PDB file of C-alpha atoms in Angstrom:
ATOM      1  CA  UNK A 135       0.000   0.000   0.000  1.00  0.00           C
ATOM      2  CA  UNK A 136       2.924   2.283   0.954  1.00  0.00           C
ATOM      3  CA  UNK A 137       4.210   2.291  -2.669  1.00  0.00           C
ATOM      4  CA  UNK A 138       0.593   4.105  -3.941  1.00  0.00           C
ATOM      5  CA  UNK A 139       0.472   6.587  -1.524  1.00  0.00           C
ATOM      6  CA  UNK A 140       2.913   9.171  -1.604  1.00  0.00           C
ATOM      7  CA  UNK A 141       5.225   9.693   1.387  1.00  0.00           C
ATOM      8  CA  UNK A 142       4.308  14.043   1.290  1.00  0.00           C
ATOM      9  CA  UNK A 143       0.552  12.645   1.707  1.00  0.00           C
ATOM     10  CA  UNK A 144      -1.172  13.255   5.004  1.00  0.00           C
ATOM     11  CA  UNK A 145      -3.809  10.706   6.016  1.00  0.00           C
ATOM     12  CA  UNK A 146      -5.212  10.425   9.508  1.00  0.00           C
ATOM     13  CA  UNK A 147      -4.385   6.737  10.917  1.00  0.00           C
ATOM     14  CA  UNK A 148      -8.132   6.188  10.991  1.00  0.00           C
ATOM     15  CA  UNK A 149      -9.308   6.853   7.884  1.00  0.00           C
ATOM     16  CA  UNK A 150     -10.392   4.036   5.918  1.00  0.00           C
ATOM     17  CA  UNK A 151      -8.458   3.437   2.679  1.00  0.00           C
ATOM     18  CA  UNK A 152      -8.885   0.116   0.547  1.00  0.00           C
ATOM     19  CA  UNK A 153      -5.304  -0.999  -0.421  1.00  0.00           C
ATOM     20  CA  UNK A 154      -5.452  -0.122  -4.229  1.00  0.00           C
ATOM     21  CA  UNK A 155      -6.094   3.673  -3.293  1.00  0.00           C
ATOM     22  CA  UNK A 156      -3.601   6.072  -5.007  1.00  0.00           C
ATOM     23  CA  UNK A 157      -2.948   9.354  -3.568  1.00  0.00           C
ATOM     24  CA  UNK A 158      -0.961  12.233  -4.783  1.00  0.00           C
ATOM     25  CA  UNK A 159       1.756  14.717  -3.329  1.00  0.00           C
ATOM     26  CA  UNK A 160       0.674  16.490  -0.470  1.00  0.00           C
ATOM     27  CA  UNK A 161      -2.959  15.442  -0.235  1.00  0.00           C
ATOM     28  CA  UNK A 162      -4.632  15.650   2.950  1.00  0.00           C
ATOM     29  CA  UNK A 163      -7.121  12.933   4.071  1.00  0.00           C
ATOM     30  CA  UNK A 164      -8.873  12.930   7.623  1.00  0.00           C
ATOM     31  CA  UNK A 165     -10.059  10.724   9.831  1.00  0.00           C
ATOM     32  CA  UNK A 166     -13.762   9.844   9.337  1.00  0.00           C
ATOM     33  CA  UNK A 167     -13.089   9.818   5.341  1.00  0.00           C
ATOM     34  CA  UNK A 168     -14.071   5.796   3.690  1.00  0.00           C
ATOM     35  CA  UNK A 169     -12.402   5.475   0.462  1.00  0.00           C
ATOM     36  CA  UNK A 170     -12.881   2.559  -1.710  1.00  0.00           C
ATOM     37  CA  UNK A 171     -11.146   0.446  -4.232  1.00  0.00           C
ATOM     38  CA  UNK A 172      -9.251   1.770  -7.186  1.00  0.00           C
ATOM     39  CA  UNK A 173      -9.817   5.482  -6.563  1.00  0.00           C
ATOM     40  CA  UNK A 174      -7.214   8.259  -7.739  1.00  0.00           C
ATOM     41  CA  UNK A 175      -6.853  11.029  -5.452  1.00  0.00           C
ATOM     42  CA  UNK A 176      -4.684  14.002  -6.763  1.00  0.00           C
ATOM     43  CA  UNK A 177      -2.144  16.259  -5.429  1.00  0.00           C
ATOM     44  CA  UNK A 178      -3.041  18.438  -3.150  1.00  0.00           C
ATOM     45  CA  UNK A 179      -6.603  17.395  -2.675  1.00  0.00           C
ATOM     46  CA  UNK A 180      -8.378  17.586   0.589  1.00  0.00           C
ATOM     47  CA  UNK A 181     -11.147  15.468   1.936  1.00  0.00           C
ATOM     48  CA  UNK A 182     -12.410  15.906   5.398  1.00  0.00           C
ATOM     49  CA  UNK A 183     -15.514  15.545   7.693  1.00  0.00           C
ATOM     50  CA  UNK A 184     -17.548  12.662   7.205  1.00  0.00           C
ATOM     51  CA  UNK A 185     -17.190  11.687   3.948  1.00  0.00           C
ATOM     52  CA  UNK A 186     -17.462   8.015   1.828  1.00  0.00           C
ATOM     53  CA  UNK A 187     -16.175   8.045  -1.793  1.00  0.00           C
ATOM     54  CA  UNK A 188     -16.817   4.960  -3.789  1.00  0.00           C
ATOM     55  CA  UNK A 189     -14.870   2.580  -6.496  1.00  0.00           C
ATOM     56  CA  UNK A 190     -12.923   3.729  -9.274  1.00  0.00           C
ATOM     57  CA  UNK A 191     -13.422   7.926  -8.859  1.00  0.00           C
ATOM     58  CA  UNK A 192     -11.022  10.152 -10.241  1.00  0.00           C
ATOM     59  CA  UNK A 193     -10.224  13.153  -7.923  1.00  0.00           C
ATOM     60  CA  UNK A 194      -7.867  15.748  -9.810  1.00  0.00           C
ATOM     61  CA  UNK A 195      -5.168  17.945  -8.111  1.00  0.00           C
ATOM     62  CA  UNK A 196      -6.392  20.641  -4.977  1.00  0.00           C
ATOM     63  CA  UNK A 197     -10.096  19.245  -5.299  1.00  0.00           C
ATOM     64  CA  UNK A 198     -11.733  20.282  -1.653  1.00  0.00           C
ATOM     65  CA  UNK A 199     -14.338  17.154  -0.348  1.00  0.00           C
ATOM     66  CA  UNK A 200     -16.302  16.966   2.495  1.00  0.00           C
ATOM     67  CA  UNK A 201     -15.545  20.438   3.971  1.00  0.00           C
ATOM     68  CA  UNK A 202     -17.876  22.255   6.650  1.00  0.00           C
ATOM     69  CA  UNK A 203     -20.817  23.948   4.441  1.00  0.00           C
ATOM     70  CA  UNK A 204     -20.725  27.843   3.919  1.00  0.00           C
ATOM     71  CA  UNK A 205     -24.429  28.166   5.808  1.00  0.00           C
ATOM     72  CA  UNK A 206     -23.938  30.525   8.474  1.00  0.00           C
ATOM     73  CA  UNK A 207     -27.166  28.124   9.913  1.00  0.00           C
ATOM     74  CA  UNK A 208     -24.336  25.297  10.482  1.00  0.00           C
ATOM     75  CA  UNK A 209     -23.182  24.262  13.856  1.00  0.00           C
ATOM     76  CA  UNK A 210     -20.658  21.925  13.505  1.00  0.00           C
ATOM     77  CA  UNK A 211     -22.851  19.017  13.258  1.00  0.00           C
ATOM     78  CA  UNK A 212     -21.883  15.314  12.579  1.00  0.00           C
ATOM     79  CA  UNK A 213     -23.362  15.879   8.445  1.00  0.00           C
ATOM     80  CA  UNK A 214     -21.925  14.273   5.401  1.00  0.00           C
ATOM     81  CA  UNK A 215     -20.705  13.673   1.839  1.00  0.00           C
ATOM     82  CA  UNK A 216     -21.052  10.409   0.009  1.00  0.00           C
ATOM     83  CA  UNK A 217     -19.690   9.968  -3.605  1.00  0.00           C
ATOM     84  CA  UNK A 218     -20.823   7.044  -5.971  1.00  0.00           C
ATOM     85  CA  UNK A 219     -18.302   4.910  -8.135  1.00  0.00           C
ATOM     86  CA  UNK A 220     -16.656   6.124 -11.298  1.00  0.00           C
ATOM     87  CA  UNK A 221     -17.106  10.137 -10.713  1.00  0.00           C
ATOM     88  CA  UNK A 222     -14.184  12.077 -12.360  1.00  0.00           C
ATOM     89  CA  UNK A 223     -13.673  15.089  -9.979  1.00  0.00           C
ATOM     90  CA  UNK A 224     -11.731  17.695 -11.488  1.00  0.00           C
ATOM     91  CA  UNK A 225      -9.409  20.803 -10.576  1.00  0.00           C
ATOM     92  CA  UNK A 226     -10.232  22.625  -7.809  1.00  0.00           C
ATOM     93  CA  UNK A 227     -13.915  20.998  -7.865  1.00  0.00           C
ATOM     94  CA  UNK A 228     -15.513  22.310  -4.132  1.00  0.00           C
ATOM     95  CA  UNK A 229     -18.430  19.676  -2.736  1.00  0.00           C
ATOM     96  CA  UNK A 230     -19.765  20.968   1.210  1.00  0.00           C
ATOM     97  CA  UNK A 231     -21.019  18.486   3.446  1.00  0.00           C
ATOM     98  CA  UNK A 232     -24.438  19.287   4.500  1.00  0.00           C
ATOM     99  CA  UNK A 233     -25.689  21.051   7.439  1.00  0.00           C
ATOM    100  CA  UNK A 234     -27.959  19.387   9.617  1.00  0.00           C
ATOM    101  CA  UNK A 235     -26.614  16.970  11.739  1.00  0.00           C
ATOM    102  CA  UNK A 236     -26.886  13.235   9.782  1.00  0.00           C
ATOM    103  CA  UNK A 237     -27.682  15.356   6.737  1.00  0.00           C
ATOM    104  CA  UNK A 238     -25.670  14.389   3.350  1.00  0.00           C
ATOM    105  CA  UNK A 239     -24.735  16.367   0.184  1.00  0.00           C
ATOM    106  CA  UNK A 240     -24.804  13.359  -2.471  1.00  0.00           C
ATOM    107  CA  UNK A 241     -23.203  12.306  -5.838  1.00  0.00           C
ATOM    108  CA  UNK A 242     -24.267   9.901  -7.506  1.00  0.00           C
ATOM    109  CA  UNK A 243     -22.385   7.472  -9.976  1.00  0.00           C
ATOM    110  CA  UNK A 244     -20.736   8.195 -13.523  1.00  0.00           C
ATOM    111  CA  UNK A 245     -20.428  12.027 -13.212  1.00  0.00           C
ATOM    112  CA  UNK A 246     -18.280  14.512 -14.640  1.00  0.00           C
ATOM    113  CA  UNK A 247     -17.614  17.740 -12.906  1.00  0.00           C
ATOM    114  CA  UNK A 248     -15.610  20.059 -14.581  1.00  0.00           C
ATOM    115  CA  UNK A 249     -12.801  22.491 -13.223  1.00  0.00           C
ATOM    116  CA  UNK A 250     -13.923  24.781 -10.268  1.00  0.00           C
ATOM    117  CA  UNK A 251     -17.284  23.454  -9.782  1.00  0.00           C
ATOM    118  CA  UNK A 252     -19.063  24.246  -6.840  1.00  0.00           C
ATOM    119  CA  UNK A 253     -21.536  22.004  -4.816  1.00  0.00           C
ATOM    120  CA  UNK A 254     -22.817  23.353  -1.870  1.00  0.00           C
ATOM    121  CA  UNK A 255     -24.569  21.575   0.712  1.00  0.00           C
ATOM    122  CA  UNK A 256     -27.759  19.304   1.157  1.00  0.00           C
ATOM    123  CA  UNK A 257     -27.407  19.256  -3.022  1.00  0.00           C
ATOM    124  CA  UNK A 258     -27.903  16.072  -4.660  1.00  0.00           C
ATOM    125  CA  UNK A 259     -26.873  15.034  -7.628  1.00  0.00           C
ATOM    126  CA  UNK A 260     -27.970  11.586  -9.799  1.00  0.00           C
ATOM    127  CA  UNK A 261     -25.994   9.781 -12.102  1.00  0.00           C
ATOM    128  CA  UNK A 262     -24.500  10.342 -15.417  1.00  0.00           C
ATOM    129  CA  UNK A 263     -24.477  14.001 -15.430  1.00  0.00           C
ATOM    130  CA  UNK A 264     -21.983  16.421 -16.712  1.00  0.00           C
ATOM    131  CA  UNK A 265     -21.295  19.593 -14.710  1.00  0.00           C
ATOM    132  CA  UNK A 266     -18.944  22.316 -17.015  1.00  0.00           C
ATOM    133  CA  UNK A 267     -16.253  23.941 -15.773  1.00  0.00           C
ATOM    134  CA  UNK A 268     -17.482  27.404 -13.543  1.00  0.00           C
ATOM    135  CA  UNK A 269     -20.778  26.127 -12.131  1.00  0.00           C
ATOM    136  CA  UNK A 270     -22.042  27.100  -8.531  1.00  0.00           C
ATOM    137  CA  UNK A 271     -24.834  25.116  -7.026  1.00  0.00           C
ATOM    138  CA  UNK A 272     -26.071  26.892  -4.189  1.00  0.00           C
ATOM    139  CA  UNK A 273     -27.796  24.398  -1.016  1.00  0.00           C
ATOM    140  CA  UNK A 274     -30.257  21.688  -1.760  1.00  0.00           C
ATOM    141  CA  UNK A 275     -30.479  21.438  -5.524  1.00  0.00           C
ATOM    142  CA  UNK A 276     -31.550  18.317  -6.492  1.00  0.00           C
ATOM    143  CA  UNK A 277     -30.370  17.482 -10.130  1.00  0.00           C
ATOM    144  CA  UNK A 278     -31.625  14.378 -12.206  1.00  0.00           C
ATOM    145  CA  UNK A 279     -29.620  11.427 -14.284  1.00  0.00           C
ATOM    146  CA  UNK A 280     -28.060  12.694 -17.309  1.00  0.00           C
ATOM    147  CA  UNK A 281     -28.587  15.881 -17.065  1.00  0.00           C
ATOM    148  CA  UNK A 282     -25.787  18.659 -18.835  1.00  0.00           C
ATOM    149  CA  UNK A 283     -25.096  21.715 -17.294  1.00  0.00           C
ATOM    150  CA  UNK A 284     -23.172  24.313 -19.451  1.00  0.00           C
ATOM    151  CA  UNK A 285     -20.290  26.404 -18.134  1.00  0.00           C
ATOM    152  CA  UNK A 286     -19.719  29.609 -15.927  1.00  0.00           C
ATOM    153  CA  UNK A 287     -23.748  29.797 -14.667  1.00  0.00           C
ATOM    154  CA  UNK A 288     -25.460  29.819 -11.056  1.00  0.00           C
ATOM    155  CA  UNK A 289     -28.386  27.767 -10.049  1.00  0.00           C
ATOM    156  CA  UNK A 290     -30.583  29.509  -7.250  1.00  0.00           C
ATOM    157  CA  UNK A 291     -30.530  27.372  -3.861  1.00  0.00           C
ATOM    158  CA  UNK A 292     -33.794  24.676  -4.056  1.00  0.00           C
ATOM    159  CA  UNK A 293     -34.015  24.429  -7.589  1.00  0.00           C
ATOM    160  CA  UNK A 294     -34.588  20.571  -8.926  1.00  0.00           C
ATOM    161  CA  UNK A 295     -33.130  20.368 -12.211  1.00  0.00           C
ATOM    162  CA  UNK A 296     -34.912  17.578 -14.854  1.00  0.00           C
ATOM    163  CA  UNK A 297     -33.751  14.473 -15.694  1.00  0.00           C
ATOM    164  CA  UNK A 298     -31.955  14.844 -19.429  1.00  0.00           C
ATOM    165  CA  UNK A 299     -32.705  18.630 -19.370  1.00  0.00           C
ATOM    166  CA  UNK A 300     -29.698  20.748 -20.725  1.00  0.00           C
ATOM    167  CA  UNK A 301     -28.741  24.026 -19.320  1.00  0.00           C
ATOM    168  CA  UNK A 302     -26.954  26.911 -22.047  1.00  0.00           C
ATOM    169  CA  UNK A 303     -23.745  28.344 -20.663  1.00  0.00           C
ATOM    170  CA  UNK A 304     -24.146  31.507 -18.796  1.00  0.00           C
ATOM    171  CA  UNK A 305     -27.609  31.036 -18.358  1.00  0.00           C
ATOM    172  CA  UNK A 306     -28.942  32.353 -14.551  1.00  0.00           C
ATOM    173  CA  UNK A 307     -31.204  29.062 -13.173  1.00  0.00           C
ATOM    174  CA  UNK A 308     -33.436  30.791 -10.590  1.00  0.00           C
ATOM    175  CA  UNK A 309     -36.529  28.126 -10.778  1.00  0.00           C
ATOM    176  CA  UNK A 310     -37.247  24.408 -11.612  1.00  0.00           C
ATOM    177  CA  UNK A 311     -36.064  23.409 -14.690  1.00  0.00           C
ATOM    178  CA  UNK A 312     -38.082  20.483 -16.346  1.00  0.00           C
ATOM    179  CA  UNK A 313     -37.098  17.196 -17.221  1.00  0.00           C
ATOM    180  CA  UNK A 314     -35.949  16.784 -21.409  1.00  0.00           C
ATOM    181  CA  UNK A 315     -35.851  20.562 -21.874  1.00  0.00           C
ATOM    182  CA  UNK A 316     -33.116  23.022 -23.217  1.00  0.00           C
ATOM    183  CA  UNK A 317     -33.352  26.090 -21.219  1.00  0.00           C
ATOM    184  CA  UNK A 318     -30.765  29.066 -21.732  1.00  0.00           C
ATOM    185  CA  UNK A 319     -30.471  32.356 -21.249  1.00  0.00           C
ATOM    186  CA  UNK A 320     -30.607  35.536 -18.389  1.00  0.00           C
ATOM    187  CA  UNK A 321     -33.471  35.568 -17.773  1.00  0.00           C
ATOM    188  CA  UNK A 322     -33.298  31.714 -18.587  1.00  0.00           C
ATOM    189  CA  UNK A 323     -36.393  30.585 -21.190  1.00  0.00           C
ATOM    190  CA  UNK A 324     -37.643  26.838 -22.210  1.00  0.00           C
ATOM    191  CA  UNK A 325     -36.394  27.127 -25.678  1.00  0.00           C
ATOM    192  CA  UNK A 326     -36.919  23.319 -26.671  1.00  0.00           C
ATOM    193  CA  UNK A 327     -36.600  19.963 -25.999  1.00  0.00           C
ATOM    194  CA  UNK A 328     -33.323  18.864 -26.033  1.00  0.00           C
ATOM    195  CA  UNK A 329     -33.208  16.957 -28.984  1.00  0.00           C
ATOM    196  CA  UNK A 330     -29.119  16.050 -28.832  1.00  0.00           C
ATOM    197  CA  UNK A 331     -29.521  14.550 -25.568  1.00  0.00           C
ATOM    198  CA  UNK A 332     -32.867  12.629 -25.864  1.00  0.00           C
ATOM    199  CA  UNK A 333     -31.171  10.790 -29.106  1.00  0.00           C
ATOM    200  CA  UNK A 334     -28.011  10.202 -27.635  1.00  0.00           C
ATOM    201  CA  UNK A 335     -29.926   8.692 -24.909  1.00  0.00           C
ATOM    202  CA  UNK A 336     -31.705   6.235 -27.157  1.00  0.00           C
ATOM    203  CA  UNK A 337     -35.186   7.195 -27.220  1.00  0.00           C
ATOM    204  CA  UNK A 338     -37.241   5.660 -29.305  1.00  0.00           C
ATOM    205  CA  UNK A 339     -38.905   7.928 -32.364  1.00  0.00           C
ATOM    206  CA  UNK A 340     -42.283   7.423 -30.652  1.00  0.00           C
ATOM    207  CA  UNK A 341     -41.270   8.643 -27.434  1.00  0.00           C
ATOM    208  CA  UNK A 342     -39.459  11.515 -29.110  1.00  0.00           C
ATOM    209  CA  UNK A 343     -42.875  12.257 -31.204  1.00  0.00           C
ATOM    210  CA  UNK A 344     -44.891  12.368 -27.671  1.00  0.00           C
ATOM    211  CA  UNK A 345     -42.851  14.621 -26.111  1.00  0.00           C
ATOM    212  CA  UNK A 346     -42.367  17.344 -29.032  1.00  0.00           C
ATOM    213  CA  UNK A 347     -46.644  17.072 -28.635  1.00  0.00           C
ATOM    214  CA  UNK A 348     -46.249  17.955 -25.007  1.00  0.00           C
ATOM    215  CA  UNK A 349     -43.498  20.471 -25.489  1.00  0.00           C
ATOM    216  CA  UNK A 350     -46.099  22.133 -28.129  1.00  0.00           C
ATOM    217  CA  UNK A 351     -48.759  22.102 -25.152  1.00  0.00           C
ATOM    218  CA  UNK A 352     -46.644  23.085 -22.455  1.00  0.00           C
ATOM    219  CA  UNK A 353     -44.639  25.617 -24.374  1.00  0.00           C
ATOM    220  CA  UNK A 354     -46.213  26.771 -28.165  1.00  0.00           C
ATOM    221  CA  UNK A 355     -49.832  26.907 -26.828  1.00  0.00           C
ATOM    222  CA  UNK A 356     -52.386  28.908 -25.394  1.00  0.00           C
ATOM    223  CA  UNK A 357     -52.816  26.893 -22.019  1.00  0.00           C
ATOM    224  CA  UNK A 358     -52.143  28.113 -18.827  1.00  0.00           C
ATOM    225  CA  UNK A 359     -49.447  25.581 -16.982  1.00  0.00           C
ATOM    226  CA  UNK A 360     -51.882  23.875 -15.160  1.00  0.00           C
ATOM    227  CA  UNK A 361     -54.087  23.336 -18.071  1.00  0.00           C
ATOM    228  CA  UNK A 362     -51.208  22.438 -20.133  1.00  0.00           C
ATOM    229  CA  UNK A 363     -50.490  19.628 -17.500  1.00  0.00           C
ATOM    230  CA  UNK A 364     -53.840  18.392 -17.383  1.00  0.00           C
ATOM    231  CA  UNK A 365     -53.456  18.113 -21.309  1.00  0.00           C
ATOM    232  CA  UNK A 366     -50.753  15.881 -20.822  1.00  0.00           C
ATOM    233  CA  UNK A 367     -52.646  12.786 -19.647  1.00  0.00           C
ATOM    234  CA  UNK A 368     -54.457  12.536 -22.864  1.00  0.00           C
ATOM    235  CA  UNK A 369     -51.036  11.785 -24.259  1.00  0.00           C
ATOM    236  CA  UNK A 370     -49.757   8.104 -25.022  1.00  0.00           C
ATOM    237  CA  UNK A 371     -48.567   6.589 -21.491  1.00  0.00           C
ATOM    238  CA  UNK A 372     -45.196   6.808 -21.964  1.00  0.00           C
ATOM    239  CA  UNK A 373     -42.499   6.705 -18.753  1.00  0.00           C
ATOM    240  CA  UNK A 374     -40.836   9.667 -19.929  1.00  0.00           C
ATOM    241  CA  UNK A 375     -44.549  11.562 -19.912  1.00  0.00           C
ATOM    242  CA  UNK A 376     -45.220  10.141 -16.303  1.00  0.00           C
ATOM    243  CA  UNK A 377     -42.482  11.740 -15.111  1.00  0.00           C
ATOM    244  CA  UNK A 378     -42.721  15.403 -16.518  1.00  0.00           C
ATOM    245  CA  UNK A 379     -46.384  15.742 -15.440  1.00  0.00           C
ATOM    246  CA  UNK A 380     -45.158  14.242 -11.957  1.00  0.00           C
ATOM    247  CA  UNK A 381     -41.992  16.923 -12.079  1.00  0.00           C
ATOM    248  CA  UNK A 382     -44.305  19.558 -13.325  1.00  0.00           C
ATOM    249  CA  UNK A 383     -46.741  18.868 -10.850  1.00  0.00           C
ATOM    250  CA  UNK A 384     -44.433  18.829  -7.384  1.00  0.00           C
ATOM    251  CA  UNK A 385     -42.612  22.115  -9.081  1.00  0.00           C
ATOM    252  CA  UNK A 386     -45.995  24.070  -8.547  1.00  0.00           C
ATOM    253  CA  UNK A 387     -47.942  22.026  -6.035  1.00  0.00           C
ATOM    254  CA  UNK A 388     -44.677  21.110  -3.358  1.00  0.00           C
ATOM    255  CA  UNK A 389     -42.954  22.573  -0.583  1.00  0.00           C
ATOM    256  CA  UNK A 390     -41.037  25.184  -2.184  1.00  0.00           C
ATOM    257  CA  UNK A 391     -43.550  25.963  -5.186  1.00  0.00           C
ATOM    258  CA  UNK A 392     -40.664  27.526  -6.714  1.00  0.00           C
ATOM    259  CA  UNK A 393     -42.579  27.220 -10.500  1.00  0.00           C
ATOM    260  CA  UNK A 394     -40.454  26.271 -13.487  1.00  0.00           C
ATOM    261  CA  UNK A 395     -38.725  28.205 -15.979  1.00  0.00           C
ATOM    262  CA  UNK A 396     -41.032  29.959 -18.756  1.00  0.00           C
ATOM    263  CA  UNK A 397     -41.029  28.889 -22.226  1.00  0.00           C
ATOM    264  CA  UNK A 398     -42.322  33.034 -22.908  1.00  0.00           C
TER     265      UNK A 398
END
């Protein structure tokens, strides 16, 4: 084990590293951190607090993991950070524990987040999304599988971000954005489905010819929202339409009834 760790490296003796975890020059690991097999962690990376990364991740040079939240709310509590398998974590890539007490901030599997990303705390994020380089998440964002999030933006603290949606570069996020949908802009606007991402996906054509009908009702019609969603049940049964009347519903009916992003 001593020959894949390098002798600058601190860890604390009771961290938990599996014996096929490389780390870099100067690193810094602390005690409650888990680490699993056939990781990579950089130089000068830090991970702290809490915190249980999976198998196979990538974490590139002066990453920061698993550090107290910046929530002036937070009082020291015992919260966490847990990291899937096969994330690549890049440069100076920031992820905050959360800030209750037994709380988590979570990623999920098969991510890529790009150069100075920024996840703050209580966010979680799914699988097989791509984060670009520049993007701040504020607390509790909640962002689906295989979603793409285009450089140098801000998402607004709460916001739940669509499964395959795809967000332009520079665009300010300040509500929900739905699920299949290619928003961009300041102030951000539904400008259509996201056709790249649905194909790459594998959609069928069918599916992709029900949900450019319910983009048409939702977006390119005269219905309010809420009639707009109630058109959507006369649509073929489809998963994929299941699941953006159910997102559409909880973004105006939940909690935090933040509304989604306008397609006007």
């Amino acid at each position: 084990m001593s020959t894949l760790i390098h002798p600058t490296a601190v860890i604390h003796p009771k961290a938990e590293l599996d014996s096929t975890v490389r780390v870099g020059p100067y690193a810094v690991i602390g005690e409650k951190v888990k680490i699993a097999a056939d990781t990579e962690i950089g130089a000068h990376v830090v991970i702290d607090g809490n915190t249980e990364i999976g198998i196979g991740n990538q974490i590139f040079p002066s990453a920061a993991i698993g550090l107290p939240p910046q929530d002036l709310k937070y009082k020291g509590g015992d919260s966490r950070v847990r990291i899937g398998d096969y994330n690549q974590i890049r440069e100076f890539v920031t992820i905050n524990r959360a800030t209750e007490a037994g709380n988590v901030t979570q990623i999920g599997s098969h991510n890529l987040l790009m150069a100075y990303v920024h996840v703050a705390h209580d966010c979680m994020i799914e699988d097989g999304i791509v984060i670009a380089n520049g993007v701040a998440l504020a607390g509790h964002i909640h962002i689906e599988s295989k979603a793409f999030i285009g450089g140098i933006l801000g998402v607004h603290q709460f916001v739940h971000i669509g499964r395959m949606a795809m967000l332009g570069g520079m665009s300010r996020i300040d509500r929900d954005v739905p699920p299949f949908m290619l928003v961009e802009g300041n102030p951000s606007r539904v400008r259509s489905l996201n056709l790249v991402g649905l194909k790459r996906a594998g959609l069928s054509d069918d599916e992709m010819n029900i949900l450019k009908k319910a983009f048409r009702l939702l977006y390119r019609s005269d219905y309010t929202m809420s009639e707009a969603i109630e058109q959507l049940s006369l649509l073929p049964d489809h998963e994929s339409i299941q699941h953006l009347r159910q997102f559409l519903h909880l973004s105006m009916t939940g909690d935090k009834r933040r509304g989604t992003i306008p397609g006007k």
